[in-house]
PDB file of C-alpha atoms in Angstrom:
ATOM      1  CA  MET A   1       0.117   0.024  -0.182  1.00  0.00           C
ATOM      2  CA  PRO A   2       2.869   2.570  -0.606  1.00  0.00           C
ATOM      3  CA  VAL A   3       1.734   6.193  -1.034  1.00  0.00           C
ATOM      4  CA  ASP A   4       3.578   8.609  -3.307  1.00  0.00           C
ATOM      5  CA  ASP A   5       2.964  11.943  -3.070  1.00  0.00           C
ATOM      6  CA  SER A   6       4.735  13.065  -5.985  1.00  0.00           C
ATOM      7  CA  VAL A   7       2.667  11.249  -8.058  1.00  0.00           C
ATOM      8  CA  SER A   8      -0.292  11.907  -6.188  1.00  0.00           C
ATOM      9  CA  ALA A   9       0.250  15.571  -7.215  1.00  0.00           C
ATOM     10  CA  GLY A  10      -0.662  14.771 -10.644  1.00  0.00           C
ATOM     11  CA  GLY A  11       2.327  13.992 -12.859  1.00  0.00           C
ATOM     12  CA  SER A  12       1.525  10.600 -14.210  1.00  0.00           C
ATOM     13  CA  VAL A  13      -2.124  10.565 -13.861  1.00  0.00           C
ATOM     14  CA  PRO A  14      -3.608  11.295 -17.307  1.00  0.00           C
ATOM     15  CA  ALA A  15      -6.977  13.010 -17.240  1.00  0.00           C
ATOM     16  CA  VAL A  16      -9.080  10.403 -18.997  1.00  0.00           C
ATOM     17  CA  GLY A  17     -12.032  10.729 -17.077  1.00  0.00           C
ATOM     18  CA  ARG A  18     -15.352  11.498 -19.132  1.00  0.00           C
ATOM     19  CA  ASN A  19     -17.701  11.932 -16.252  1.00  0.00           C
ATOM     20  CA  TRP A  20     -18.407  11.916 -12.574  1.00  0.00           C
ATOM     21  CA  PRO A  21     -18.919   8.168 -11.306  1.00  0.00           C
ATOM     22  CA  VAL A  22     -22.246   9.450  -9.907  1.00  0.00           C
ATOM     23  CA  GLY A  23     -24.385  12.304 -10.955  1.00  0.00           C
ATOM     24  CA  ALA A  24     -23.363  15.551 -13.019  1.00  0.00           C
ATOM     25  CA  ARG A  25     -21.145  17.050  -9.995  1.00  0.00           C
ATOM     26  CA  PRO A  26     -21.813  15.320  -6.800  1.00  0.00           C
ATOM     27  CA  PRO A  27     -20.641  16.873  -3.454  1.00  0.00           C
ATOM     28  CA  VAL A  28     -17.386  15.746  -2.142  1.00  0.00           C
ATOM     29  CA  LEU A  29     -17.984  14.280   1.332  1.00  0.00           C
ATOM     30  CA  ARG A  30     -14.496  13.590   1.907  1.00  0.00           C
ATOM     31  CA  GLY A  31     -11.748  14.251  -0.165  1.00  0.00           C
ATOM     32  CA  TRP A  32      -8.193  12.616  -0.828  1.00  0.00           C
ATOM     33  CA  GLU A  33      -5.965  12.094   2.371  1.00  0.00           C
ATOM     34  CA  PRO A  34      -2.853  10.336   1.684  1.00  0.00           C
ATOM     35  CA  PRO A  35      -1.423   8.836   4.717  1.00  0.00           C
ATOM     36  CA  ALA A  36       2.307  10.089   5.488  1.00  0.00           C
ATOM     37  CA  THR A  37       3.439   6.241   5.773  1.00  0.00           C
ATOM     38  CA  PRO A  38       2.275   3.301   3.782  1.00  0.00           C
ATOM     39  CA  TYR A  39      -0.173   1.655   6.685  1.00  0.00           C
ATOM     40  CA  GLY A  40      -0.738   5.228   8.386  1.00  0.00           C
ATOM     41  CA  PRO A  41      -3.987   7.048   8.843  1.00  0.00           C
ATOM     42  CA  GLY A  42      -5.421   8.593   5.801  1.00  0.00           C
ATOM     43  CA  HIS A  43      -8.309   8.605   3.296  1.00  0.00           C
ATOM     44  CA  ARG A  44      -7.152   6.515   0.281  1.00  0.00           C
ATOM     45  CA  GLY A  45      -9.867   7.899  -2.333  1.00  0.00           C
ATOM     46  CA  VAL A  46     -12.916  10.488  -2.257  1.00  0.00           C
ATOM     47  CA  ASP A  47     -16.141  10.002  -0.935  1.00  0.00           C
ATOM     48  CA  LEU A  48     -19.173  11.360  -3.216  1.00  0.00           C
ATOM     49  CA  GLY A  49     -22.569  12.146  -1.943  1.00  0.00           C
ATOM     50  CA  ALA A  50     -24.935   9.407  -3.461  1.00  0.00           C
ATOM     51  CA  PRO A  51     -28.273   7.959  -2.321  1.00  0.00           C
ATOM     52  CA  PRO A  52     -28.902   4.309  -2.620  1.00  0.00           C
ATOM     53  CA  GLY A  53     -29.715   3.211  -5.714  1.00  0.00           C
ATOM     54  CA  THR A  54     -27.860   5.894  -7.692  1.00  0.00           C
ATOM     55  CA  PRO A  55     -26.410   4.515 -10.951  1.00  0.00           C
ATOM     56  CA  VAL A  56     -22.771   4.259 -10.936  1.00  0.00           C
ATOM     57  CA  ARG A  57     -20.655   4.980 -14.151  1.00  0.00           C
ATOM     58  CA  ALA A  58     -16.898   3.958 -15.265  1.00  0.00           C
ATOM     59  CA  VAL A  59     -15.409   7.338 -15.483  1.00  0.00           C
ATOM     60  CA  ALA A  60     -13.201   5.766 -18.647  1.00  0.00           C
ATOM     61  CA  ALA A  61     -13.241   3.358 -20.822  1.00  0.00           C
ATOM     62  CA  GLY A  62     -11.668  -0.034 -19.543  1.00  0.00           C
ATOM     63  CA  ARG A  63     -11.877  -3.525 -18.233  1.00  0.00           C
ATOM     64  CA  VAL A  64     -13.694  -4.957 -15.300  1.00  0.00           C
ATOM     65  CA  SER A  65     -11.051  -6.293 -13.171  1.00  0.00           C
ATOM     66  CA  PHE A  66     -13.311  -7.322 -10.249  1.00  0.00           C
ATOM     67  CA  ALA A  67     -16.748  -7.282  -9.345  1.00  0.00           C
ATOM     68  CA  GLY A  68     -18.049  -8.850  -6.202  1.00  0.00           C
ATOM     69  CA  PRO A  69     -17.994  -8.547  -2.248  1.00  0.00           C
ATOM     70  CA  VAL A  70     -14.800  -7.569  -0.351  1.00  0.00           C
ATOM     71  CA  ALA A  71     -15.336  -7.467   3.674  1.00  0.00           C
ATOM     72  CA  GLY A  72     -19.191  -7.089   3.261  1.00  0.00           C
ATOM     73  CA  ARG A  73     -19.349  -4.626   0.875  1.00  0.00           C
ATOM     74  CA  GLY A  74     -19.785  -4.683  -2.970  1.00  0.00           C
ATOM     75  CA  VAL A  75     -16.804  -3.495  -5.109  1.00  0.00           C
ATOM     76  CA  VAL A  76     -16.075  -2.880  -8.818  1.00  0.00           C
ATOM     77  CA  SER A  77     -12.547  -2.208 -10.094  1.00  0.00           C
ATOM     78  CA  VAL A  78     -12.139  -1.138 -13.799  1.00  0.00           C
ATOM     79  CA  GLU A  79      -8.272  -1.283 -14.998  1.00  0.00           C
ATOM     80  CA  LEU A  80      -8.472   1.966 -17.710  1.00  0.00           C
ATOM     81  CA  SER A  81      -7.291   1.377 -21.189  1.00  0.00           C
ATOM     82  CA  GLY A  82      -4.231   3.302 -22.224  1.00  0.00           C
ATOM     83  CA  THR A  83      -2.941   4.503 -19.066  1.00  0.00           C
ATOM     84  CA  GLY A  84       0.571   2.611 -18.879  1.00  0.00           C
ATOM     85  CA  GLU A  85       1.882  -0.069 -17.269  1.00  0.00           C
ATOM     86  CA  PRO A  86       0.444  -1.014 -14.899  1.00  0.00           C
ATOM     87  CA  PRO A  87      -2.351   0.480 -15.631  1.00  0.00           C
ATOM     88  CA  LEU A  88      -4.555   2.973 -13.657  1.00  0.00           C
ATOM     89  CA  ARG A  89      -7.457   1.197 -11.768  1.00  0.00           C
ATOM     90  CA  THR A  90     -10.530   2.641 -10.410  1.00  0.00           C
ATOM     91  CA  THR A  91     -12.797   1.200  -7.339  1.00  0.00           C
ATOM     92  CA  TYR A  92     -16.191   1.983  -6.731  1.00  0.00           C
ATOM     93  CA  GLU A  93     -17.794   0.816  -3.415  1.00  0.00           C
ATOM     94  CA  PRO A  94     -20.479  -0.245  -1.761  1.00  0.00           C
ATOM     95  CA  VAL A  95     -21.672  -1.238  -5.286  1.00  0.00           C
ATOM     96  CA  ARG A  96     -24.272  -3.595  -6.514  1.00  0.00           C
ATOM     97  CA  ALA A  97     -22.520  -4.874  -9.535  1.00  0.00           C
ATOM     98  CA  SER A  98     -24.233  -4.960 -13.034  1.00  0.00           C
ATOM     99  CA  VAL A  99     -21.162  -6.295 -14.801  1.00  0.00           C
ATOM    100  CA  ARG A 100     -18.769  -9.017 -14.405  1.00  0.00           C
ATOM    101  CA  GLU A 101     -14.926  -9.682 -14.310  1.00  0.00           C
ATOM    102  CA  GLY A 102     -13.234  -9.519 -17.775  1.00  0.00           C
ATOM    103  CA  GLU A 103     -16.393  -7.486 -19.245  1.00  0.00           C
ATOM    104  CA  ARG A 104     -15.274  -4.217 -21.247  1.00  0.00           C
ATOM    105  CA  VAL A 105     -16.929  -1.052 -20.222  1.00  0.00           C
ATOM    106  CA  ALA A 106     -17.331   2.295 -22.151  1.00  0.00           C
ATOM    107  CA  ALA A 107     -16.958   5.730 -20.357  1.00  0.00           C
ATOM    108  CA  GLY A 108     -19.997   6.606 -18.923  1.00  0.00           C
ATOM    109  CA  GLN A 109     -21.566   3.025 -18.781  1.00  0.00           C
ATOM    110  CA  ILE A 110     -23.239   2.035 -15.771  1.00  0.00           C
ATOM    111  CA  VAL A 111     -21.227  -0.717 -13.746  1.00  0.00           C
ATOM    112  CA  GLY A 112     -23.629  -0.992 -10.892  1.00  0.00           C
ATOM    113  CA  THR A 113     -25.791   0.926  -8.380  1.00  0.00           C
ATOM    114  CA  VAL A 114     -25.024   2.415  -4.962  1.00  0.00           C
ATOM    115  CA  GLN A 115     -26.030   0.356  -2.057  1.00  0.00           C
ATOM    116  CA  GLY A 116     -27.840   1.411   0.812  1.00  0.00           C
ATOM    117  CA  ALA A 117     -25.793   2.515   4.085  1.00  0.00           C
ATOM    118  CA  GLY A 118     -25.557   0.862   7.219  1.00  0.00           C
ATOM    119  CA  PRO A 119     -23.807  -2.420   8.412  1.00  0.00           C
ATOM    120  CA  ALA A 120     -25.102  -4.516   5.756  1.00  0.00           C
ATOM    121  CA  SER A 121     -23.325  -2.389   2.785  1.00  0.00           C
ATOM    122  CA  GLY A 122     -20.404  -1.977   4.749  1.00  0.00           C
ATOM    123  CA  SER A 123     -20.582   1.772   3.787  1.00  0.00           C
ATOM    124  CA  HIS A 124     -18.588   4.391   5.909  1.00  0.00           C
ATOM    125  CA  CYS A 125     -21.108   7.254   5.010  1.00  0.00           C
ATOM    126  CA  GLY A 126     -23.852   7.255   7.252  1.00  0.00           C
ATOM    127  CA  SER A 127     -26.221   9.018   4.815  1.00  0.00           C
ATOM    128  CA  GLY A 128     -25.030   7.165   1.796  1.00  0.00           C
ATOM    129  CA  CYS A 129     -22.071   7.597  -0.696  1.00  0.00           C
ATOM    130  CA  LEU A 130     -19.710   6.172  -2.934  1.00  0.00           C
ATOM    131  CA  HIS A 131     -16.033   5.423  -2.079  1.00  0.00           C
ATOM    132  CA  TRP A 132     -14.268   6.140  -5.516  1.00  0.00           C
ATOM    133  CA  GLY A 133     -10.604   5.066  -5.362  1.00  0.00           C
ATOM    134  CA  LEU A 134      -7.620   4.975  -7.905  1.00  0.00           C
ATOM    135  CA  ARG A 135      -4.457   3.146  -7.655  1.00  0.00           C
ATOM    136  CA  ARG A 136      -1.527   2.292 -10.049  1.00  0.00           C
ATOM    137  CA  GLY A 137      -0.318  -0.953  -8.805  1.00  0.00           C
ATOM    138  CA  GLU A 138       0.070  -0.716  -5.222  1.00  0.00           C
ATOM    139  CA  THR A 139       0.281   3.029  -5.094  1.00  0.00           C
ATOM    140  CA  TYR A 140      -2.822   5.112  -3.985  1.00  0.00           C
ATOM    141  CA  LEU A 141      -3.650   8.197  -6.135  1.00  0.00           C
ATOM    142  CA  ASP A 142      -6.298  10.800  -5.862  1.00  0.00           C
ATOM    143  CA  PRO A 143      -9.040   9.847  -8.161  1.00  0.00           C
ATOM    144  CA  LEU A 144     -10.117  13.688  -9.009  1.00  0.00           C
ATOM    145  CA  LEU A 145      -6.850  13.840 -10.977  1.00  0.00           C
ATOM    146  CA  LEU A 146      -8.812  11.477 -13.665  1.00  0.00           C
ATOM    147  CA  LEU A 147     -11.374  14.272 -14.391  1.00  0.00           C
ATOM    148  CA  PRO A 148     -10.340  17.003 -16.699  1.00  0.00           C
ATOM    149  CA  PRO A 149     -10.358  20.662 -15.424  1.00  0.00           C
ATOM    150  CA  TRP A 150     -13.949  21.587 -17.070  1.00  0.00           C
ATOM    151  CA  LEU A 151     -15.647  18.593 -15.074  1.00  0.00           C
ATOM    152  CA  LEU A 152     -14.076  19.823 -11.908  1.00  0.00           C
ATOM    153  CA  ARG A 153     -15.047  23.494 -12.319  1.00  0.00           C
ATOM    154  CA  THR A 154     -17.899  24.824  -9.795  1.00  0.00           C
ATOM    155  CA  GLY A 155     -20.027  27.817 -10.088  1.00  0.00           C
ATOM    156  CA  PRO A 156     -21.814  29.502 -12.615  1.00  0.00           C
ATOM    157  CA  SER A 157     -20.413  30.927 -15.909  1.00  0.00           C
ATOM    158  CA  ARG A 158     -19.077  34.726 -16.075  1.00  0.00           C
ATOM    159  CA  LEU A 159     -19.628  36.840 -19.011  1.00  0.00           C
ATOM    160  CA  LEU A 160     -17.032  39.433 -18.784  1.00  0.00           C
ATOM    161  CA  PRO A 161     -17.456  42.924 -20.681  1.00  0.00           C
ATOM    162  CA  VAL A 162     -15.882  43.050 -24.101  1.00  0.00           C
ATOM    163  CA  PRO A 163     -13.494  45.975 -24.356  1.00  0.00           C
ATOM    164  CA  GLY A 164     -14.535  48.563 -27.140  1.00  0.00           C
ATOM    165  CA  ALA A 165     -17.790  46.861 -27.433  1.00  0.00           C
ATOM    166  CA  ALA A 166     -20.810  49.456 -27.711  1.00  0.00           C
ATOM    167  CA  THR A 167     -23.459  49.175 -24.798  1.00  0.00           C
ATOM    168  CA  ALA A 168     -26.924  49.399 -25.709  1.00  0.00           C
ATOM    169  CA  ALA A 169     -28.733  52.793 -24.462  1.00  0.00           C
TER     170      ALA A 169
END
């Protein structure tokens, strides 16, 4: 479980994401908090607000490397196409999978639905969320690095005045 902060700063993670895994711009309930040491405390992913039953979509094209339960939670992992060796791998949990190991998925394709909160789901969010992770080999990375800047922008668009343009009277 090594954590390399220089990599998590963005250098080797291409912005191959084409969509958020849940919703258009879900609230980030808890962000990426890399641990100081490989086994230290931290948060090795991002928690996105999503009620039970919300469709979970692959952020980029790839191959499902795992779909099934881990420690009581449903997990889907997707190896992302064209991201080097070893390939980047996203994880989504707790998810009721609608895909199988070995299946190819397109960016935006539904891979499952968020499972309900509570002990049965294994979710660490009381009100429901999706934990979205990213790894290259055994190194955890910030999954938000997969998204291009236009998907990360928040707030309204702003129209700026054009210098020299006539104003209506």
